[in-house]
Coordinates of C-alpha atoms in Angstrom, one line a residue:
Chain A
X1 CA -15.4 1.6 12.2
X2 CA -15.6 3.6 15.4
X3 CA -14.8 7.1 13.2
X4 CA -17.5 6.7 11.0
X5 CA -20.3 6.7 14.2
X6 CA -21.8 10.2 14.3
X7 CA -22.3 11.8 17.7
X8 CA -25.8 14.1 18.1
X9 CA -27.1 15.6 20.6
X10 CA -30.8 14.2 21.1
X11 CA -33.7 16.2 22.5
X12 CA -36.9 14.5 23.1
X13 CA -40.0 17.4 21.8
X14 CA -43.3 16.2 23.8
X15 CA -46.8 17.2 21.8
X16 CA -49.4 16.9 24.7
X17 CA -53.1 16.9 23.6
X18 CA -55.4 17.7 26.0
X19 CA -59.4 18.1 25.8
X20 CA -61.8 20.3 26.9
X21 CA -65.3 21.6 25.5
X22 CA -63.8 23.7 23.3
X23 CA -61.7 21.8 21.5
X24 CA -58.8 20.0 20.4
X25 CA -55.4 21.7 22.4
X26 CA -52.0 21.2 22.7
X27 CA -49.5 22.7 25.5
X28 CA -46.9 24.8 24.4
X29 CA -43.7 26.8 26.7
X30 CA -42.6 30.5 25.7
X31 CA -39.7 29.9 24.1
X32 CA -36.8 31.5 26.0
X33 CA -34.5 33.2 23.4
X34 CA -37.5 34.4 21.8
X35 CA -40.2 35.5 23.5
X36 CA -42.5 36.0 20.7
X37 CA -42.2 32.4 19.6
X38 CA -43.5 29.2 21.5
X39 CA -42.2 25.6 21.3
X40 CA -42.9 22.3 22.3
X41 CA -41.8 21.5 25.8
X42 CA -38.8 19.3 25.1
X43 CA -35.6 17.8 27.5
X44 CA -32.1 16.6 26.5
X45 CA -31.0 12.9 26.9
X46 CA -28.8 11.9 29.5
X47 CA -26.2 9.1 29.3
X48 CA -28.1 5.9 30.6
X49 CA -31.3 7.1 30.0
X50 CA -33.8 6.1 27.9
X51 CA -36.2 8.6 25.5
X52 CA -39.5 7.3 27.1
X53 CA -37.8 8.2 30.4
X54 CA -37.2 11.6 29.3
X55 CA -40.7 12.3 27.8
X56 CA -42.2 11.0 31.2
X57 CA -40.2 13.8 32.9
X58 CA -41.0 16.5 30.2
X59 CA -44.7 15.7 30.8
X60 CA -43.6 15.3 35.0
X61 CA -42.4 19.2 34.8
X62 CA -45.6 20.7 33.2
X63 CA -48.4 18.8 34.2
X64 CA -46.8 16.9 37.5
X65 CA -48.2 13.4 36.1
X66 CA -47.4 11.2 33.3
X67 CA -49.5 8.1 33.6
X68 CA -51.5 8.6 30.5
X69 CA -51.2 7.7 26.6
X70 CA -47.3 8.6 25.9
X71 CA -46.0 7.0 22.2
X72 CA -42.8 7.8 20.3
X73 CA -44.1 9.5 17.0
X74 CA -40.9 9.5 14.9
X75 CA -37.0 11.0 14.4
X76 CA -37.1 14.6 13.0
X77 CA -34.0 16.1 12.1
X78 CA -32.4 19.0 11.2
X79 CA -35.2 21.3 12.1
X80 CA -33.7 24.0 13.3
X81 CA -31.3 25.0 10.2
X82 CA -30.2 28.0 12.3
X83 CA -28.5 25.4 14.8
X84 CA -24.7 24.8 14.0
X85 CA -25.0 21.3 15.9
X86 CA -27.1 18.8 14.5
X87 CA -29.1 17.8 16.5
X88 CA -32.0 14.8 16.4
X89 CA -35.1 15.2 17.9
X90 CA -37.1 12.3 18.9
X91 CA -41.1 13.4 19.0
X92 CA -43.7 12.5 21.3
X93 CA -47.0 12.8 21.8
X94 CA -49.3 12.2 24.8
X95 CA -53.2 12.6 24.9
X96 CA -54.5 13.6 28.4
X97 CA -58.1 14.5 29.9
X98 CA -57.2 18.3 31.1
X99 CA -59.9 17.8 33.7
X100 CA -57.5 15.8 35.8
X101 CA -54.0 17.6 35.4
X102 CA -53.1 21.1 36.7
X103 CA -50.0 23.3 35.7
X104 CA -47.0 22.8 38.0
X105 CA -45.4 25.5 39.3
X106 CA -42.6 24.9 37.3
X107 CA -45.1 24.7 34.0
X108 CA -46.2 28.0 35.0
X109 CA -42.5 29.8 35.3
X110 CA -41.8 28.7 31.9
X111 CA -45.0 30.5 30.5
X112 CA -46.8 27.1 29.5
X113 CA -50.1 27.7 27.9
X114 CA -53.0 25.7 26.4
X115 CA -53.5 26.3 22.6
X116 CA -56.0 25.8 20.3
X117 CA -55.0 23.5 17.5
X118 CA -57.0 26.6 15.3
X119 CA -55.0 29.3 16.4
X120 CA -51.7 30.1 14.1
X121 CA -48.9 30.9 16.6
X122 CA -45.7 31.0 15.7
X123 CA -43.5 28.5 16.8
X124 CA -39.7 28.2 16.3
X125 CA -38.2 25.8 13.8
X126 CA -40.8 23.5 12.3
X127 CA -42.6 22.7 15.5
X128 CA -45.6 22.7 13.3
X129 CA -44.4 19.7 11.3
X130 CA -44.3 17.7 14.7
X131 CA -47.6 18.5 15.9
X132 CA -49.3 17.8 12.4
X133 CA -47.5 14.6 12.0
X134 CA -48.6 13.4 15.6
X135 CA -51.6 14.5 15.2
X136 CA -52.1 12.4 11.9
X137 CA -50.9 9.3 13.8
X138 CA -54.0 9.6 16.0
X139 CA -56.0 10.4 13.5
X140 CA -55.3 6.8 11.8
X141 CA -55.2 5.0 15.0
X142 CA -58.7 6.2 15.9
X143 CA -60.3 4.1 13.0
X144 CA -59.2 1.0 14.8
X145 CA -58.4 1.5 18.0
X146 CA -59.7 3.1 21.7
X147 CA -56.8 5.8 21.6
X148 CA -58.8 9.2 22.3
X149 CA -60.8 7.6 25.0
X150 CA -57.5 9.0 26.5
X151 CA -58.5 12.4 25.8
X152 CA -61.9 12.4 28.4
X153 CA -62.7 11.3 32.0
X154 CA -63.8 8.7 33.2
X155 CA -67.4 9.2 32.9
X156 CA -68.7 11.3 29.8
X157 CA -71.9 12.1 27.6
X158 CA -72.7 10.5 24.0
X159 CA -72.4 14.5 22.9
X160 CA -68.9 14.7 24.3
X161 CA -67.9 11.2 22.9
X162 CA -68.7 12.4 19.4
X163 CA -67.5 16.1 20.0
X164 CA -63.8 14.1 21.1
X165 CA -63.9 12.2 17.5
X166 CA -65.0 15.3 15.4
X167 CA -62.7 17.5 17.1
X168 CA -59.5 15.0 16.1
X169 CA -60.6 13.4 12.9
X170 CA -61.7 17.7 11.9
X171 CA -64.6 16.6 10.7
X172 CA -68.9 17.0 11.3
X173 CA -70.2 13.0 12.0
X174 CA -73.5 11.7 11.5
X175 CA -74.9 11.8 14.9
X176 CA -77.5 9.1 15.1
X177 CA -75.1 6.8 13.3
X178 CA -72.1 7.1 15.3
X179 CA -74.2 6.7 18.4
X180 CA -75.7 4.0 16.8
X181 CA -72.6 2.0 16.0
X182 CA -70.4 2.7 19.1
X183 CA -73.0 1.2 20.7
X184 CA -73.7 -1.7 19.0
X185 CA -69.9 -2.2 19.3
X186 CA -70.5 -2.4 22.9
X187 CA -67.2 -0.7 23.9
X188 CA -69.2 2.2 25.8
X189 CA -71.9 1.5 28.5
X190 CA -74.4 4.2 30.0
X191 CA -73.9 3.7 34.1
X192 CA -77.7 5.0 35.3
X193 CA -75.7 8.5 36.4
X194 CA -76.8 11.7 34.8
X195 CA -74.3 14.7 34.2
X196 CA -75.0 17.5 36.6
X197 CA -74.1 21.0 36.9
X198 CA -74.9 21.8 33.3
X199 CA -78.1 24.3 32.4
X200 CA -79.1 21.7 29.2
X201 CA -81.0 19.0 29.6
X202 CA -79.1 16.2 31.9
X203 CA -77.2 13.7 29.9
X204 CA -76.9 10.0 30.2
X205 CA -73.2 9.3 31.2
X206 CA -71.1 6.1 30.0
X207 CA -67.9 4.9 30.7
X208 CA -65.6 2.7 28.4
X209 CA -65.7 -0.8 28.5
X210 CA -61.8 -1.6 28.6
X211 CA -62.5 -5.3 28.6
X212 CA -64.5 -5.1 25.1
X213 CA -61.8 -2.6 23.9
X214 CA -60.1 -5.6 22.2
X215 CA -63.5 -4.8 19.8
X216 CA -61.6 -2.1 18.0
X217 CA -58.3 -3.9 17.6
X218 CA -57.2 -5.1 14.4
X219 CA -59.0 -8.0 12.5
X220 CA -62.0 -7.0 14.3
X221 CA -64.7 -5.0 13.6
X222 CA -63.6 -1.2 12.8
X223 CA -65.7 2.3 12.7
X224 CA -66.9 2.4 9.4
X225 CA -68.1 6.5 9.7
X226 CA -70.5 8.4 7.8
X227 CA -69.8 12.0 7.4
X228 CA -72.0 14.7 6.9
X229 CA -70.3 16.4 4.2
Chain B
X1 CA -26.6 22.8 29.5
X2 CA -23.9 21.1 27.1
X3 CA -22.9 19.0 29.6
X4 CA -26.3 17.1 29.7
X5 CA -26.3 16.6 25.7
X6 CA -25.4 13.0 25.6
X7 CA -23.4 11.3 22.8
X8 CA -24.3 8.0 21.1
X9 CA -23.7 6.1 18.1
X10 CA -26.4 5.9 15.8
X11 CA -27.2 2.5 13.8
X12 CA -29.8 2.7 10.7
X13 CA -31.5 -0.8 10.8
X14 CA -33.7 -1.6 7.7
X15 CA -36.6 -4.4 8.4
X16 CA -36.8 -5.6 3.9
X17 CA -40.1 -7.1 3.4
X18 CA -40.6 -8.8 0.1
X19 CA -43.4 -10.8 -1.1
X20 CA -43.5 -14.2 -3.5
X21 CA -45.7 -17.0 -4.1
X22 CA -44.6 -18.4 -0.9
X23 CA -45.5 -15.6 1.4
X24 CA -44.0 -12.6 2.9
X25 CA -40.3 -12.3 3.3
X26 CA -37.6 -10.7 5.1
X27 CA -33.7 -9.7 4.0
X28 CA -31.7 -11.0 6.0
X29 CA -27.7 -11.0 6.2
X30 CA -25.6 -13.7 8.1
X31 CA -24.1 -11.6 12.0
X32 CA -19.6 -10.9 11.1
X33 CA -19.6 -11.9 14.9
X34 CA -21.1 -14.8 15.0
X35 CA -21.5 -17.0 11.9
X36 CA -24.5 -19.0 13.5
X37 CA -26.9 -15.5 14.0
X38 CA -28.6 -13.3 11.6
X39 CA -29.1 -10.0 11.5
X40 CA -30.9 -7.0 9.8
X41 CA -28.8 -4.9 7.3
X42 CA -28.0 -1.9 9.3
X43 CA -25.3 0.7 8.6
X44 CA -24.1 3.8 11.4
X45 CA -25.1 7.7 10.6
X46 CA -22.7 9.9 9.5
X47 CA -22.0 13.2 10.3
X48 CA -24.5 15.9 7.9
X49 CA -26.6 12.7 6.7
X50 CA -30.3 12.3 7.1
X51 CA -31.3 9.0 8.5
X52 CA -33.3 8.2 5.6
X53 CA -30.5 8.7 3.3
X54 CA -28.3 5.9 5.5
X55 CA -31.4 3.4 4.8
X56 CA -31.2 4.8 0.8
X57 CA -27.8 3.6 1.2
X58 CA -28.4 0.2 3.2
X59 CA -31.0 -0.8 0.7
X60 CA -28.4 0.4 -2.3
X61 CA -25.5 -1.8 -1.7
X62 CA -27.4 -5.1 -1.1
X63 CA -30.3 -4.9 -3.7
X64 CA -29.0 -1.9 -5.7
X65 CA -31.9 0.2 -5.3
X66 CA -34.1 2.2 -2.7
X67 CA -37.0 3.8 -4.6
X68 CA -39.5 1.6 -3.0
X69 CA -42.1 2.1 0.3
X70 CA -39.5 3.5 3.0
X71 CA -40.7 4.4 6.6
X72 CA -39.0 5.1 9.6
X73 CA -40.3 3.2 12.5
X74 CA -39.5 4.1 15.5
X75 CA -36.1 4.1 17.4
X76 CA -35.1 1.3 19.7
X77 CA -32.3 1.5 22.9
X78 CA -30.8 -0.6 24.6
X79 CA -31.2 -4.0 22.5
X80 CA -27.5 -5.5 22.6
X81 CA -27.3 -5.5 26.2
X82 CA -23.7 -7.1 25.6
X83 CA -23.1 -3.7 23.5
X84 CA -21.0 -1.6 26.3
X85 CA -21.7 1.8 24.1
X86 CA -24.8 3.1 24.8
X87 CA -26.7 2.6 21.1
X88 CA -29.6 4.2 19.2
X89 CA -31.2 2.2 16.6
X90 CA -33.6 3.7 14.4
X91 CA -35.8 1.2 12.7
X92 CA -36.9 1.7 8.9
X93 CA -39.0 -1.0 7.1
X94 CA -38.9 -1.1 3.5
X95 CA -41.4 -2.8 0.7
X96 CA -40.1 -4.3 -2.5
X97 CA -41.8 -6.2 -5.2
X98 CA -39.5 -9.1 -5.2
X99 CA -39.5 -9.8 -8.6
X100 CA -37.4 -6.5 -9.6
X101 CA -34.4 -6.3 -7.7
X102 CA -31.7 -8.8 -7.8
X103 CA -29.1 -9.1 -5.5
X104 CA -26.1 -7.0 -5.6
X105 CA -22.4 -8.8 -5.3
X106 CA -22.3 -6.5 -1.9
X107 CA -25.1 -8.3 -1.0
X108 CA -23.8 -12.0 -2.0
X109 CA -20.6 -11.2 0.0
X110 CA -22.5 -10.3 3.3
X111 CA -24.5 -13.6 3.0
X112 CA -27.7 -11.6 2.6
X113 CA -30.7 -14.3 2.2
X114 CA -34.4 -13.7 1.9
X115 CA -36.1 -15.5 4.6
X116 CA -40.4 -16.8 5.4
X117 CA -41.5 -14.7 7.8
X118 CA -43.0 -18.1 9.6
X119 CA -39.7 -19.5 9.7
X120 CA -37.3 -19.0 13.3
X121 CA -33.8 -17.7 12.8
X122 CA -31.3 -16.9 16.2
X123 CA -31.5 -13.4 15.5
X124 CA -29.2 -10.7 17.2
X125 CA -30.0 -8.6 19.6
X126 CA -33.8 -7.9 19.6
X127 CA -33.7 -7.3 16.0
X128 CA -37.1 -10.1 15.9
X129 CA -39.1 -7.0 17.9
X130 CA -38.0 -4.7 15.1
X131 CA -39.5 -7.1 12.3
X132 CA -42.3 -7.2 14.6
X133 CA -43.0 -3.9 15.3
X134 CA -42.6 -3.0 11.7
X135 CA -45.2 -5.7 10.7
X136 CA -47.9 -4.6 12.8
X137 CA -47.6 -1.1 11.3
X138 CA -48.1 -2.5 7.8
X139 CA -50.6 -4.4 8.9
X140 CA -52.5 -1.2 10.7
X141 CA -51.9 0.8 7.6
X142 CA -53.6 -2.0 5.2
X143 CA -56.7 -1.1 6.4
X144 CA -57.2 2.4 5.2
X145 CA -53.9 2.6 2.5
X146 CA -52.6 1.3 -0.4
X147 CA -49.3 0.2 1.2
X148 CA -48.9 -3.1 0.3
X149 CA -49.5 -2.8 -3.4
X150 CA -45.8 -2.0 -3.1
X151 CA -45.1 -5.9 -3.0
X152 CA -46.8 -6.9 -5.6
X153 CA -45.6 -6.3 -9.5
X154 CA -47.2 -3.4 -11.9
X155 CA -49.5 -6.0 -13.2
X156 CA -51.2 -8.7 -10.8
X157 CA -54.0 -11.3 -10.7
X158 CA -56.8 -11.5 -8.1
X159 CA -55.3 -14.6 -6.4
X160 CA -52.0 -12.9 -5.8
X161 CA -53.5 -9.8 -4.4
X162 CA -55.9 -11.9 -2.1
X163 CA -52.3 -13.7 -1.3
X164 CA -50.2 -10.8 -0.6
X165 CA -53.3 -8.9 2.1
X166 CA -53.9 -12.9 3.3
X167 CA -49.8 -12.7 4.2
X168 CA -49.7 -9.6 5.7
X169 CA -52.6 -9.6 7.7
X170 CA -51.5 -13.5 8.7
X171 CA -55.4 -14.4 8.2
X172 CA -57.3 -16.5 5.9
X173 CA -59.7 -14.0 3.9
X174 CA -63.8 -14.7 2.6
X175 CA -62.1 -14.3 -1.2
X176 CA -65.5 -13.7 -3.2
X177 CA -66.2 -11.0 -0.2
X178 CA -62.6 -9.5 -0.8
X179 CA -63.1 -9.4 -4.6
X180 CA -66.7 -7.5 -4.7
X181 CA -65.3 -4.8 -2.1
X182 CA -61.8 -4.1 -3.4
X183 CA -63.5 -4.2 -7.2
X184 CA -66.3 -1.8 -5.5
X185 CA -63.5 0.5 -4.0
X186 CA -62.4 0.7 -7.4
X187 CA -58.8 1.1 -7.0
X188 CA -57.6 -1.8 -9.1
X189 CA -58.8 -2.0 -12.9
X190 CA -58.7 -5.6 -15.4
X191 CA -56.6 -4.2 -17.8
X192 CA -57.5 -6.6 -20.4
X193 CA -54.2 -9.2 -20.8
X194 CA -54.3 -12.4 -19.0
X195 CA -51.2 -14.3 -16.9
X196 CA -49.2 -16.3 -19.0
X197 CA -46.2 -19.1 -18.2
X198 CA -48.9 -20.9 -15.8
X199 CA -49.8 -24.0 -16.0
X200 CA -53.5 -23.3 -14.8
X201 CA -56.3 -21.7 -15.8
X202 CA -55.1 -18.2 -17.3
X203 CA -56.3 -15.5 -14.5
X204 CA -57.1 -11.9 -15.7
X205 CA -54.1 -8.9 -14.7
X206 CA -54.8 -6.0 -12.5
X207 CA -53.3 -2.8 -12.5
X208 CA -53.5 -0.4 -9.2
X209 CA -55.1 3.0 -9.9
X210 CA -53.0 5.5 -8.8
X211 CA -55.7 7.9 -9.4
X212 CA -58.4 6.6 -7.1
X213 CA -55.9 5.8 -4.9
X214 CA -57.2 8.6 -2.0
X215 CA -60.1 6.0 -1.9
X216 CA -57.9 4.1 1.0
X217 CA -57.3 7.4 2.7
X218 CA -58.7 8.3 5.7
X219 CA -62.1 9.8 6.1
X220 CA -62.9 7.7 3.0
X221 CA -64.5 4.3 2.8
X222 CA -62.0 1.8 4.5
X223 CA -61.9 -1.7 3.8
X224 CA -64.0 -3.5 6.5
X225 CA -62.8 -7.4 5.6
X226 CA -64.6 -10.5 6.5
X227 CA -63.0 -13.6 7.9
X228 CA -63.1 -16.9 7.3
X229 CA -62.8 -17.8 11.2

């Protein structure tokens, strides 16, 4: 049976969301046999290893951590048709608070940037098809589950919370309704600390309750949102 | 860099769920290595095939078809630690209304069986974590898709529908509570013929809607069940 197994070369693309008060972005590498293009920071597999192993040193390189939210999104193959090696790529993502992670020196030779999900760059092969298709995973997951209280610090403001859901579900909430439910869900609590160093009125911070978080798994209760539109 | 690009063998592994009055089931064949394990049908990539089209071909030769639900999962290493070749399995899970597919003499000869979820095979490898892993995605897509209509027939009562959500979420349902939300959501319509070749009470047939079916998509309303316990 042994010549019927296909052998591929295997390359493991990381999508790294990060968050700051602009936006939803993603970190992307000049892409070095085109320099107009970018591309998702991505590594090869090596015998013995496994992929998570690979994405933690992809993410390792860039960003010198990877101790944050880090899934497998799905096989994507034949993306780059110009390629005369089939190759499989394994996608990633990883959500990160930007506040807390600084380029490497290594992430800086290789020309890696912050982008705004908005902006249209051009990216070689169908890059864009990994990025949506992670980005559609969270999307689900944040109906039921804590995933992008991976995307802010440790302590944040009610504005920021909802600002971190309408930036990844792309869409306007209802203010006083989300604040109302994710409170009465209890999964947030305000910690008698205002935010400083802001010229706005000083906000009420809270922190995630990670041992009510079970609250938004399955079976329980889940964020029924109202939108505005 | 060549010399980094590893080389592995790639095995398709398909998770079959199917659904009768007894519950959710699995297809499962008997292991050619040891008569006393069970396995899920699995089949290697060849070289210039997709992965999906080896899971097209799985499903072909033991139920002879594959136009049903299929999803890739996720890929798994490393789960035949007795396996001295380095493997990749990528896991698909498909759905399959039971009641149309027979099996194929393929699938006679490999001793393929359909099996209760509930009920505990010797399994090889860790093929139980790919059942399991496959299950808990159904089970997060349930609440905002239509996904496990796919198990059920064209035409369908109440009770089975309350039956099939009841088996795949593994939880007892509040079945008036059910009924008034899924009727409210609209996505099923009475189509005016009633169950026959029962020996109780005749119960009215439901038909999905395809067209409302974007009521189960995200950013619409999302089923928010109540439980029994």
């Amino acid at each position: 049976m042994n010549n019927l197994h296909a052998s591929k070369s295997i390359s493991v693309d990381c999508v790294i969301f990060g968050f700051n008060q602009g936006g939803l972005e993603v970190l992307l590498i000049r892409d070095t046999e085109n320099e107009n293009k970018w591309r998702l920071p991505n590594d090869w597999l090596i015998k013995n290893e496994s992929l998570d192993a690979v994405a933690k040193r992809v993410m390792n390189k860039l960003i010198g951590n990877s101790s944050n939210y880090v899934s497998q999104v799905k096989v994507f193959e034949n993306l780059d048709k110009t390629n005369l090696n089939q190759t499989i790529i394994v996608g990633y993502f990883a959500l990160i608070n930007r506040g807390e992670y600084y380029m490497t020196a290594e992430g800086r030779k290789t020309d890696a940037s912050w982008f705004k999900m908005k902006d249209t760059l051009e990216l070689i092969c169908d890059h864009h098809a990994i990025i949506d298709f992670s980005l559609n995973i969270i999307k689900e997951k944040t109906l039921y589950s804590s995933i992008i209280f991976n995307l802010l610090p440790e302590k944040f403001t009610l504005p920021e919370l909802i600002r971190v859901y309408e930036a990844v579900l792309n869409r306007k909430l209802e203010k006083a309704n989300f604040r109302k439910k994710i409170l009465h869900m209890n999964v947030i609590s305000a910690i008698n600390q205002k935010q400083y160093g802001t010229s706005q009125r000083a906000a009420s911070l809270y922190r995630f309750n990670f041992e009510n978080s079970t609250e938004f798994k399955l079976n329980k209760e889940i964020l029924n949102f109202n939108y505005q539109d």
